[in-house]
Coordinates of C-alpha atoms and ligand atoms in Angstrom, one line a residue:
M1 CA 0.0 0.0 0.0
L2 CA 1.1 3.6 -0.6
K3 CA 1.5 5.5 2.6
N4 CA 1.9 9.3 2.3
I5 CA 3.7 10.9 5.3
I6 CA 3.4 14.6 5.5
L7 CA 5.9 16.4 7.9
A8 CA 4.1 19.2 9.7
A9 CA 5.5 19.2 13.2
G10 CA 8.3 21.7 12.6
E11 CA 8.4 24.8 14.7
G12 CA 8.6 27.1 11.7
T13 CA 10.7 29.6 13.7
R14 CA 11.6 31.5 10.6
M15 CA 7.9 32.4 10.1
K16 CA 8.0 34.5 13.4
S17 CA 4.4 33.7 14.0
S18 CA 2.1 32.4 16.7
T19 CA 0.2 30.4 14.0
S20 CA 1.5 27.0 12.9
K21 CA 3.4 27.3 9.6
V22 CA 1.5 24.6 7.8
M23 CA -1.8 26.0 9.0
T24 CA -1.0 29.5 7.7
K25 CA -3.3 30.3 4.8
I26 CA -2.3 30.9 1.2
L27 CA -5.1 32.0 -1.1
N28 CA -7.6 31.2 1.6
R29 CA -6.4 27.6 2.3
E30 CA -4.0 26.2 4.8
I31 CA -0.6 25.4 3.3
I32 CA -0.9 21.8 4.3
S33 CA -4.2 21.3 2.6
Y34 CA -2.6 21.7 -0.9
I35 CA -0.2 18.8 0.0
V36 CA -3.0 16.7 1.4
D37 CA -5.0 17.2 -1.8
A38 CA -2.0 16.5 -4.1
C39 CA -1.3 13.1 -2.6
D40 CA -4.9 12.0 -2.4
F41 CA -4.3 8.8 -4.5
K42 CA -6.6 5.8 -4.7
N43 CA -5.5 3.0 -2.4
S44 CA -3.2 5.2 -0.4
K45 CA -3.3 6.3 3.2
T46 CA -2.1 9.7 4.5
I47 CA -0.4 10.2 7.8
I48 CA 0.4 13.7 9.1
I49 CA 3.1 14.3 11.7
G50 CA 1.9 17.1 13.8
G51 CA 3.6 19.0 16.6
K52 CA 2.0 21.7 18.7
N53 CA -0.6 22.0 15.9
K54 CA -1.8 18.4 16.3
D55 CA -5.2 19.3 17.7
L56 CA -5.8 21.7 14.8
L57 CA -4.7 19.0 12.4
K58 CA -7.0 16.4 14.0
K59 CA -9.9 18.8 13.8
K60 CA -9.3 19.6 10.1
Y61 CA -8.5 16.1 9.1
P62 CA -10.6 13.7 11.3
E63 CA -10.4 11.0 8.5
L64 CA -6.5 11.0 8.4
E65 CA -4.0 9.5 10.8
I66 CA -2.3 12.3 12.8
K67 CA 0.8 11.3 14.7
E68 CA 2.4 13.5 17.3
Q69 CA 6.0 14.6 17.5
K70 CA 6.6 16.1 20.9
I71 CA 8.2 19.5 20.6
G72 CA 10.4 21.1 23.2
D73 CA 13.9 21.3 24.6
D74 CA 13.7 17.8 26.0
F75 CA 12.9 16.2 22.7
P76 CA 14.9 15.5 19.6
Y77 CA 14.2 17.4 16.4
G78 CA 14.5 17.0 12.7
T79 CA 12.8 15.6 9.6
A80 CA 14.1 12.0 10.2
Y81 CA 12.8 12.1 13.8
A82 CA 9.5 13.4 12.5
V83 CA 9.1 10.4 10.1
S84 CA 10.0 8.0 12.9
M85 CA 6.8 9.0 14.7
A86 CA 4.9 7.0 12.0
I87 CA 7.0 4.0 12.0
D88 CA 4.4 1.7 13.6
L89 CA 2.0 2.5 10.7
I90 CA 4.5 1.3 8.0
D91 CA 4.8 -2.2 6.7
D92 CA 7.9 -3.5 5.1
A93 CA 6.0 -4.0 1.8
D94 CA 4.6 -0.5 1.7
D95 CA 5.7 2.3 -0.6
C96 CA 6.2 5.5 1.4
L97 CA 5.8 8.9 -0.1
I98 CA 7.3 11.5 2.3
L99 CA 6.5 15.1 1.8
N100 CA 7.5 18.3 3.6
G101 CA 4.4 20.1 4.7
D102 CA 5.5 23.5 3.5
I103 CA 5.5 23.0 -0.3
P104 CA 2.0 24.0 -1.3
L105 CA 2.6 24.4 -5.1
I106 CA 3.2 20.7 -5.6
T107 CA 0.9 19.0 -8.2
K108 CA -0.7 15.6 -8.1
N109 CA 0.7 14.9 -11.6
S110 CA 4.3 15.4 -10.6
L111 CA 3.8 13.1 -7.6
E112 CA 2.3 10.5 -9.8
D113 CA 5.2 10.6 -12.2
F114 CA 7.6 10.5 -9.3
I115 CA 6.0 7.4 -7.8
N116 CA 5.8 5.6 -11.1
F117 CA 9.5 6.3 -11.7
H118 CA 10.3 5.0 -8.2
K119 CA 8.4 1.8 -8.8
E120 CA 9.4 1.2 -12.4
N121 CA 13.1 1.4 -11.4
N122 CA 12.6 -0.7 -8.4
N123 CA 14.4 1.8 -6.3
N124 CA 14.9 1.5 -2.6
L125 CA 14.9 5.3 -2.3
T126 CA 14.1 8.0 -4.8
V127 CA 14.6 11.6 -4.0
M128 CA 12.8 14.3 -6.0
S129 CA 15.2 17.1 -7.1
T130 CA 15.1 20.1 -9.4
N131 CA 17.5 22.7 -10.7
I132 CA 16.9 26.3 -9.6
E133 CA 18.8 29.5 -10.2
N134 CA 19.1 30.5 -6.6
P135 CA 19.4 27.4 -4.4
K136 CA 20.1 29.3 -1.2
G137 CA 18.6 27.6 1.8
Y138 CA 17.9 24.3 0.2
G139 CA 19.7 21.0 0.6
R140 CA 22.0 20.3 -2.4
I141 CA 22.1 17.1 -4.4
I142 CA 25.7 16.0 -4.5
R143 CA 26.6 13.7 -7.4
E144 CA 29.9 12.2 -8.5
N145 CA 30.0 11.5 -12.3
E146 CA 26.2 11.8 -12.3
N147 CA 25.9 9.2 -9.5
F148 CA 23.9 10.4 -6.6
L149 CA 26.0 10.4 -3.4
K150 CA 24.2 12.5 -0.8
I151 CA 22.3 15.6 0.2
V152 CA 24.1 18.4 2.1
E153 CA 22.2 21.1 3.9
E154 CA 23.1 24.7 3.2
K155 CA 24.5 25.0 6.7
D156 CA 26.7 22.0 6.4
A157 CA 27.8 22.6 2.8
S158 CA 31.3 23.5 1.6
E159 CA 31.8 26.4 -0.7
D160 CA 31.9 24.2 -3.7
E161 CA 28.8 22.3 -2.6
R162 CA 26.9 25.6 -2.3
L163 CA 27.5 26.3 -6.0
V164 CA 25.3 23.2 -6.9
N165 CA 22.0 24.2 -8.4
E166 CA 20.3 20.9 -8.0
I167 CA 18.3 20.9 -4.8
N168 CA 16.3 18.5 -2.6
V169 CA 12.7 19.6 -2.9
G170 CA 11.6 17.7 0.2
I171 CA 9.8 14.8 -1.4
Y172 CA 11.0 11.2 -1.1
A173 CA 9.8 7.7 -2.0
F174 CA 11.1 4.8 0.1
K175 CA 10.4 1.1 0.2
G176 CA 8.9 0.7 3.7
E177 CA 11.5 -1.8 4.8
D178 CA 14.4 0.5 3.8
L179 CA 12.8 3.5 5.4
K180 CA 12.5 1.7 8.7
N181 CA 16.1 0.3 8.5
S182 CA 17.8 3.5 7.6
L183 CA 15.9 5.7 10.2
K184 CA 17.4 3.6 12.9
K185 CA 20.9 4.5 11.9
I186 CA 20.6 8.3 11.7
D187 CA 22.5 10.5 14.1
T188 CA 22.6 14.2 14.8
N189 CA 26.1 14.8 13.6
N190 CA 25.5 18.1 11.8
K191 CA 25.5 21.9 12.4
S192 CA 21.9 21.9 13.4
N193 CA 22.2 19.0 15.7
E194 CA 19.0 17.5 14.1
Y195 CA 18.0 14.1 12.8
Y196 CA 18.1 14.7 9.0
L197 CA 15.9 12.5 6.9
T198 CA 18.3 13.3 4.0
D199 CA 21.0 11.2 5.8
C200 CA 19.0 8.1 4.7
I201 CA 20.6 8.4 1.3
E202 CA 24.2 7.8 2.4
I203 CA 23.1 5.1 4.7
L204 CA 21.2 3.1 2.1
I205 CA 23.9 3.6 -0.5
K206 CA 26.4 2.2 2.0
D207 CA 24.1 -0.8 2.4
G208 CA 24.3 -1.4 -1.3
K209 CA 20.7 -0.2 -2.0
K210 CA 19.4 1.5 -5.2
V211 CA 19.1 5.2 -4.5
E212 CA 18.3 7.7 -7.3
A213 CA 17.5 11.4 -7.6
Y214 CA 14.6 12.1 -9.9
R215 CA 15.2 15.4 -11.5
A216 CA 11.8 17.2 -12.2
D217 CA 11.0 20.2 -14.4
N218 CA 9.0 23.3 -13.4
P219 CA 10.9 24.2 -10.2
D220 CA 8.2 26.6 -9.1
Q221 CA 6.0 23.8 -7.9
F222 CA 8.6 22.9 -5.2
Y223 CA 8.8 26.4 -3.8
G224 CA 9.1 25.9 0.0
I225 CA 7.8 28.4 2.5
N226 CA 10.0 29.2 5.5
N227 CA 9.3 32.8 6.2
K228 CA 6.6 35.4 5.4
K229 CA 8.4 36.7 2.4
E230 CA 8.3 33.3 0.9
L231 CA 4.7 33.0 1.8
A232 CA 3.9 36.0 -0.4
N233 CA 6.1 34.7 -3.2
A234 CA 4.3 31.3 -3.1
A235 CA 1.0 33.1 -3.1
K236 CA 2.1 35.0 -6.2
L237 CA 3.1 31.8 -8.0
L238 CA -0.2 30.1 -7.1
R239 CA -2.2 33.1 -8.0
E240 CA -0.6 33.2 -11.4
R241 CA -1.2 29.5 -11.9
I242 CA -4.9 29.7 -11.0
N243 CA -5.6 33.0 -12.9
D244 CA -3.8 31.7 -16.0
Y245 CA -6.1 28.6 -15.9
H246 CA -9.2 30.8 -15.8
M247 CA -7.9 33.2 -18.5
L248 CA -7.1 30.3 -20.8
N249 CA -10.7 29.1 -20.1
G250 CA -12.1 32.4 -21.4
V251 CA -12.4 34.5 -18.3
I252 CA -11.2 38.1 -18.7
I253 CA -9.1 39.2 -15.7
E254 CA -8.1 42.8 -16.2
N255 CA -5.2 42.8 -13.7
P256 CA -4.5 39.3 -12.6
S257 CA -1.9 40.3 -10.1
I258 CA -4.6 41.7 -7.8
V259 CA -7.2 39.1 -8.1
D260 CA -7.3 36.2 -5.6
I261 CA -9.3 33.1 -6.8
E262 CA -9.2 30.1 -4.6
M263 CA -8.4 26.7 -6.1
G264 CA -11.5 24.9 -7.3
V265 CA -13.6 28.0 -8.1
K266 CA -15.5 27.7 -11.4
I267 CA -16.0 30.7 -13.6
G268 CA -17.7 30.8 -17.0
K269 CA -16.4 32.3 -20.2
D270 CA -16.5 36.0 -21.0
T271 CA -17.0 36.9 -17.4
I272 CA -15.0 40.0 -16.6
I273 CA -13.2 40.5 -13.3
S274 CA -11.9 44.0 -12.8
G275 CA -10.4 45.4 -9.7
P276 CA -8.9 43.6 -6.6
C277 CA -11.6 41.0 -6.2
K278 CA -11.5 37.8 -4.0
I279 CA -13.5 34.8 -5.2
L280 CA -13.2 32.1 -2.5
G281 CA -14.5 28.8 -1.2
I282 CA -16.8 26.6 -3.2
T283 CA -18.0 29.2 -5.6
E284 CA -19.4 29.0 -9.2
I285 CA -19.8 32.0 -11.4
G286 CA -21.6 31.8 -14.7
E287 CA -20.8 33.3 -18.1
N288 CA -20.8 37.0 -19.1
C289 CA -20.8 38.3 -15.6
I290 CA -19.1 41.5 -14.5
I291 CA -17.4 41.4 -11.1
E292 CA -15.8 44.7 -10.3
G293 CA -14.5 47.0 -7.7
S294 CA -13.2 45.2 -4.7
S295 CA -15.8 42.6 -4.4
R296 CA -15.5 39.4 -2.3
I297 CA -17.6 36.4 -3.3
E298 CA -17.4 33.3 -1.0
D299 CA -19.1 29.9 -1.2
S300 CA -21.8 31.2 -3.6
I301 CA -23.5 30.4 -6.9
I302 CA -23.8 33.2 -9.3
K303 CA -25.6 32.5 -12.6
N304 CA -25.0 34.0 -16.1
N305 CA -25.1 37.8 -16.8
V306 CA -24.9 38.9 -13.2
K307 CA -23.2 42.2 -12.3
I308 CA -21.6 42.7 -9.0
D309 CA -20.0 46.0 -8.1
N310 CA -17.9 46.5 -4.9
S311 CA -20.0 44.1 -2.9
V312 CA -19.6 41.2 -0.5
I313 CA -21.5 37.9 -1.2
E314 CA -21.3 35.0 1.2
K315 CA -23.1 31.6 1.0
S316 CA -25.7 33.0 -1.4
F317 CA -27.4 32.2 -4.7
V318 CA -27.8 34.8 -7.4
D319 CA -29.8 34.0 -10.5
E320 CA -29.4 35.4 -14.0
K321 CA -29.3 39.1 -15.0
T322 CA -29.4 40.3 -11.4
D323 CA -27.2 43.2 -10.4
I324 CA -25.8 44.0 -7.0
G325 CA -24.0 47.1 -5.6
P326 CA -22.1 49.2 -5.3
F327 CA -21.6 48.5 -1.6
S328 CA -24.1 45.8 -0.8
H329 CA -23.8 42.7 1.2
L330 CA -25.5 39.4 0.7
R331 CA -25.1 37.4 3.9
P332 CA -25.6 33.7 4.2
K333 CA -28.7 32.2 2.7
A334 CA -29.6 35.2 0.5
K335 CA -31.3 33.8 -2.6
L336 CA -32.0 36.3 -5.4
G337 CA -34.1 35.4 -8.4
K338 CA -33.6 36.6 -12.0
N339 CA -33.3 40.3 -12.9
V340 CA -33.3 41.4 -9.3
H341 CA -31.8 44.8 -8.6
I342 CA -29.9 45.3 -5.3
G343 CA -28.5 48.7 -5.4
N344 CA -26.4 50.7 -2.9
F345 CA -26.0 49.8 0.7
V346 CA -28.5 47.0 0.8
E347 CA -28.0 44.0 3.1
V348 CA -29.8 40.7 2.5
K349 CA -29.7 37.8 4.9
N350 CA -31.5 34.5 5.0
A351 CA -34.1 35.9 2.6
N352 CA -35.6 35.0 -0.8
V353 CA -36.0 37.8 -3.2
D354 CA -37.9 36.6 -6.4
D355 CA -37.6 37.7 -10.0
N356 CA -37.7 41.4 -11.0
T357 CA -37.9 42.7 -7.4
K358 CA -35.9 45.9 -6.7
A359 CA -34.3 47.3 -3.6
G360 CA -32.3 50.2 -4.9
H361 CA -30.9 51.9 -1.8
L362 CA -30.2 51.6 1.9
A363 CA -32.4 48.6 2.9
Y364 CA -32.2 45.7 5.2
I365 CA -33.9 42.5 4.0
G366 CA -33.5 39.8 6.7
D367 CA -35.4 36.6 7.4
S368 CA -38.0 37.4 4.7
D369 CA -39.6 36.0 1.6
L370 CA -40.2 38.5 -1.1
G371 CA -42.2 37.6 -4.3
K372 CA -41.8 39.0 -7.8
D373 CA -42.0 42.6 -9.1
I374 CA -41.8 44.2 -5.7
N375 CA -40.5 47.7 -5.1
V376 CA -38.6 48.0 -1.8
G377 CA -38.1 51.8 -1.2
C378 CA -35.1 53.6 0.2
G379 CA -34.4 52.9 3.8
V380 CA -36.9 50.0 4.2
I381 CA -36.1 47.7 7.1
F382 CA -37.4 44.2 7.6
V383 CA -37.4 44.2 11.4
N384 CA -36.7 40.6 12.1
Y385 CA -35.5 40.5 15.7
D386 CA -37.4 41.1 18.9
G387 CA -34.3 41.1 21.1
K388 CA -34.6 37.3 21.7
F389 CA -36.0 35.6 18.7
K390 CA -35.9 36.0 14.9
H391 CA -39.2 36.1 12.9
R392 CA -40.0 35.9 9.2
S393 CA -42.1 38.3 7.1
K394 CA -43.6 37.6 3.7
V395 CA -44.3 40.0 0.9
E396 CA -46.3 38.8 -2.1
D397 CA -45.9 39.7 -5.8
G398 CA -46.3 43.2 -7.0
A399 CA -46.3 44.9 -3.6
F400 CA -44.9 48.4 -3.1
I401 CA -43.1 49.2 0.1
G402 CA -42.7 52.9 0.5
S403 CA -39.4 54.5 1.6
N404 CA -38.4 54.4 5.2
S405 CA -41.0 51.8 6.2
N406 CA -40.5 49.2 8.9
I407 CA -41.9 45.7 8.3
V408 CA -42.0 44.3 11.8
A409 CA -42.0 40.5 11.6
P410 CA -44.0 38.3 11.6
V411 CA -46.0 40.2 9.0
H412 CA -47.6 39.2 5.7
V413 CA -48.1 41.8 2.9
K414 CA -50.4 40.2 0.3
K415 CA -50.4 40.6 -3.5
E416 CA -50.0 44.3 -4.6
G417 CA -50.2 45.5 -1.0
Y418 CA -49.2 49.1 -0.9
I419 CA -47.3 50.5 2.1
A420 CA -47.1 54.2 2.4
A421 CA -43.7 55.7 3.1
G422 CA -42.7 56.1 6.7
S423 CA -45.1 53.4 8.0
T424 CA -44.3 50.9 10.7
I425 CA -46.2 47.8 9.7
T426 CA -47.0 45.3 12.5
K427 CA -50.2 43.8 11.1
D428 CA -50.9 41.8 7.9
V429 CA -51.8 43.8 4.8
E430 CA -54.5 42.4 2.5
E431 CA -54.4 42.1 -1.3
G432 CA -54.4 45.5 -3.1
V433 CA -54.8 47.5 0.2
L434 CA -53.0 50.7 1.0
S435 CA -51.6 50.6 4.5
I436 CA -50.5 53.9 6.0
E437 CA -49.3 54.2 9.6
R438 CA -48.3 57.7 10.5
A439 CA -49.8 60.8 12.1
D440 CA -51.7 63.2 9.8
Q441 CA -49.6 66.1 8.6
K442 CA -50.5 69.5 10.2
N443 CA -49.5 72.7 8.4
I444 CA -49.4 75.9 10.6
P445 CA -49.4 79.2 8.6
G446 CA -47.5 82.2 10.1
Y447 CA -45.5 80.0 12.5
V448 CA -42.1 81.1 11.3
E449 CA -42.9 84.8 11.5
K450 CA -44.2 84.4 15.1
K451 CA -41.2 82.4 16.2
K452 CA -38.8 85.1 14.9
K453 CA -40.5 87.8 17.0
R454 CA -40.5 85.6 20.1
D455 CA -36.8 84.9 19.6
L456 CA -36.0 88.6 19.2
E457 CA -37.8 89.5 22.5
K458 CA -35.9 86.8 24.3
L459 CA -32.6 88.2 23.1
K460 CA -33.5 91.7 24.3
E461 CA -34.3 90.4 27.8
Q462 CA -30.9 88.7 28.0
K463 CA -29.1 92.0 27.3
Ligands
UD1_501 C1 14.3 20.6 4.2 C2 15.4 19.6 3.8 C3 16.2 20.3 2.6 C4 15.3 20.6 1.5 C5 14.1 21.5 2.0 C6 13.1 21.6 0.8 C7 16.0 18.3 5.7 C8 17.1 18.0 6.7 N1 16.2 19.3 4.9 O1 14.9 21.8 4.7 O2 17.2 19.4 2.2 O3 16.0 21.3 0.5 O4 13.5 20.9 3.1 O5 12.1 22.6 1.1 O6 15.1 17.5 5.6 N2 9.5 19.1 10.3 C9 8.9 18.2 11.3 N3 9.6 18.0 12.4 C10 10.9 18.4 12.6 C11 11.4 19.3 11.7 C12 10.7 19.6 10.5 O7 7.8 17.8 11.1 O8 11.4 18.1 13.7 C13 8.7 19.4 9.1 C14 8.4 20.9 9.0 O9 7.1 21.2 9.6 C15 8.4 21.1 7.5 C16 9.3 20.0 7.0 O10 9.5 19.1 8.0 O11 7.1 20.9 6.9 C17 10.7 20.6 6.5 O12 11.2 21.2 7.6 P1 12.0 22.6 7.4 O13 12.6 23.0 8.7 O14 11.2 23.6 6.7 O15 13.2 22.1 6.5 P2 14.2 22.9 5.5 O16 15.2 23.6 6.3 O17 13.3 23.7 4.6
CA502 CA1 11.2 24.1 4.4

């Protein structure tokens, strides 16, 4: 069986962070999640070595095996020591794919090619390598007449060794038996005083085993994150990869360097994304949409020909030809029909708004069901909360809700009900009825003139 072992217990000191390195997000997902996804092969089992982050890992991956490496001054440290935490889960006959937990750009295809190479060549150990221009910080692949000899870490390398451009990317394939045997022989005889997994190479070669370095193309996919500058660089590479994919699929992204699209998001052709937008989570956007300003769309479904301007949309559904914004907010469970207009400063939450209904300005539509062809005036509030409980209101097709009205839930406004501006509606409104709830207007002639006189007299008294 193939066992994937992901190393994620490291302290990540270079990150200077109180968050675990592998749980730090890049384009809205934890670094480690990219690696977990990339090695999600059929008939394989994934084991993660966690440290102080083990509870977070267990919570995120209840279906995976999480092994703990104790971290602290009293405990050993190093990638080999980390792997040894999984030793009781490894059978001699297993193939083991070991991956550093801080290389989120790795692709499933490369891992597949790598494992196939390892198996086809019947290697005892295969190390993934690549050539990069600036190898600083990485372990170097040392060869003699093309024969792979060992890996030396930057810290332990001689000047000549530092000139080598072929690096260890942090991905290894072992035969289970050879992994177990070589781990036993590793010591901490190096500058860092750590158990280096990379020492397995020399050990196995000495034992007469077949060890090869598999040199892969596209070095970007092995970019390792050790500090926050590298975090930003990795995000840049990933952003480019994702945005290139969408652009080649027919999406127009005006300035790809400022658009964050999470992996797995679907976007239809001819949709235009303009401005620093974020499109995150499990989101699907249709064709011919315009997403502009600095909009954020998360876990939502947006159908064709929708326009979204400078707005935030979370866990919502928006049907065709609807337009939203600028500056509106769809909160979870907003469901908008076709050709709906949600204008400026409108908030919709846990509400259905059916076809052709319009709320152009400054409204709150919460916990309500609105039918078709309704006009929601400026400043309308669906009052849904009594201080303890939420209640729903319902407004039927063709109703008119005048500006600055309050619809105090639970209330039912029936077909073509007509609410006068400024009314606070607490009782149901029958079909076709005008409902007006406000004091009669009084006009008092001559008032201003009288007031002026009064004020003048007061001023004289004060002097
Ligand atoms: C490691 C490799 C280096 C390689 C580079 C590729 C070793 C000795 N060095 O160096 O050759 O070029 O990756 O990116 O392996 N970890 C644990 N427990 C530990 C120490 C580390 O789980 O005790 C985990 C970390 O969480 C991390 C991974 O192992 O995910 C690699 O550790 P890191 O300290 O980043 O190794 P590098 O110095 O980058
Ligand atoms: Ca690293």
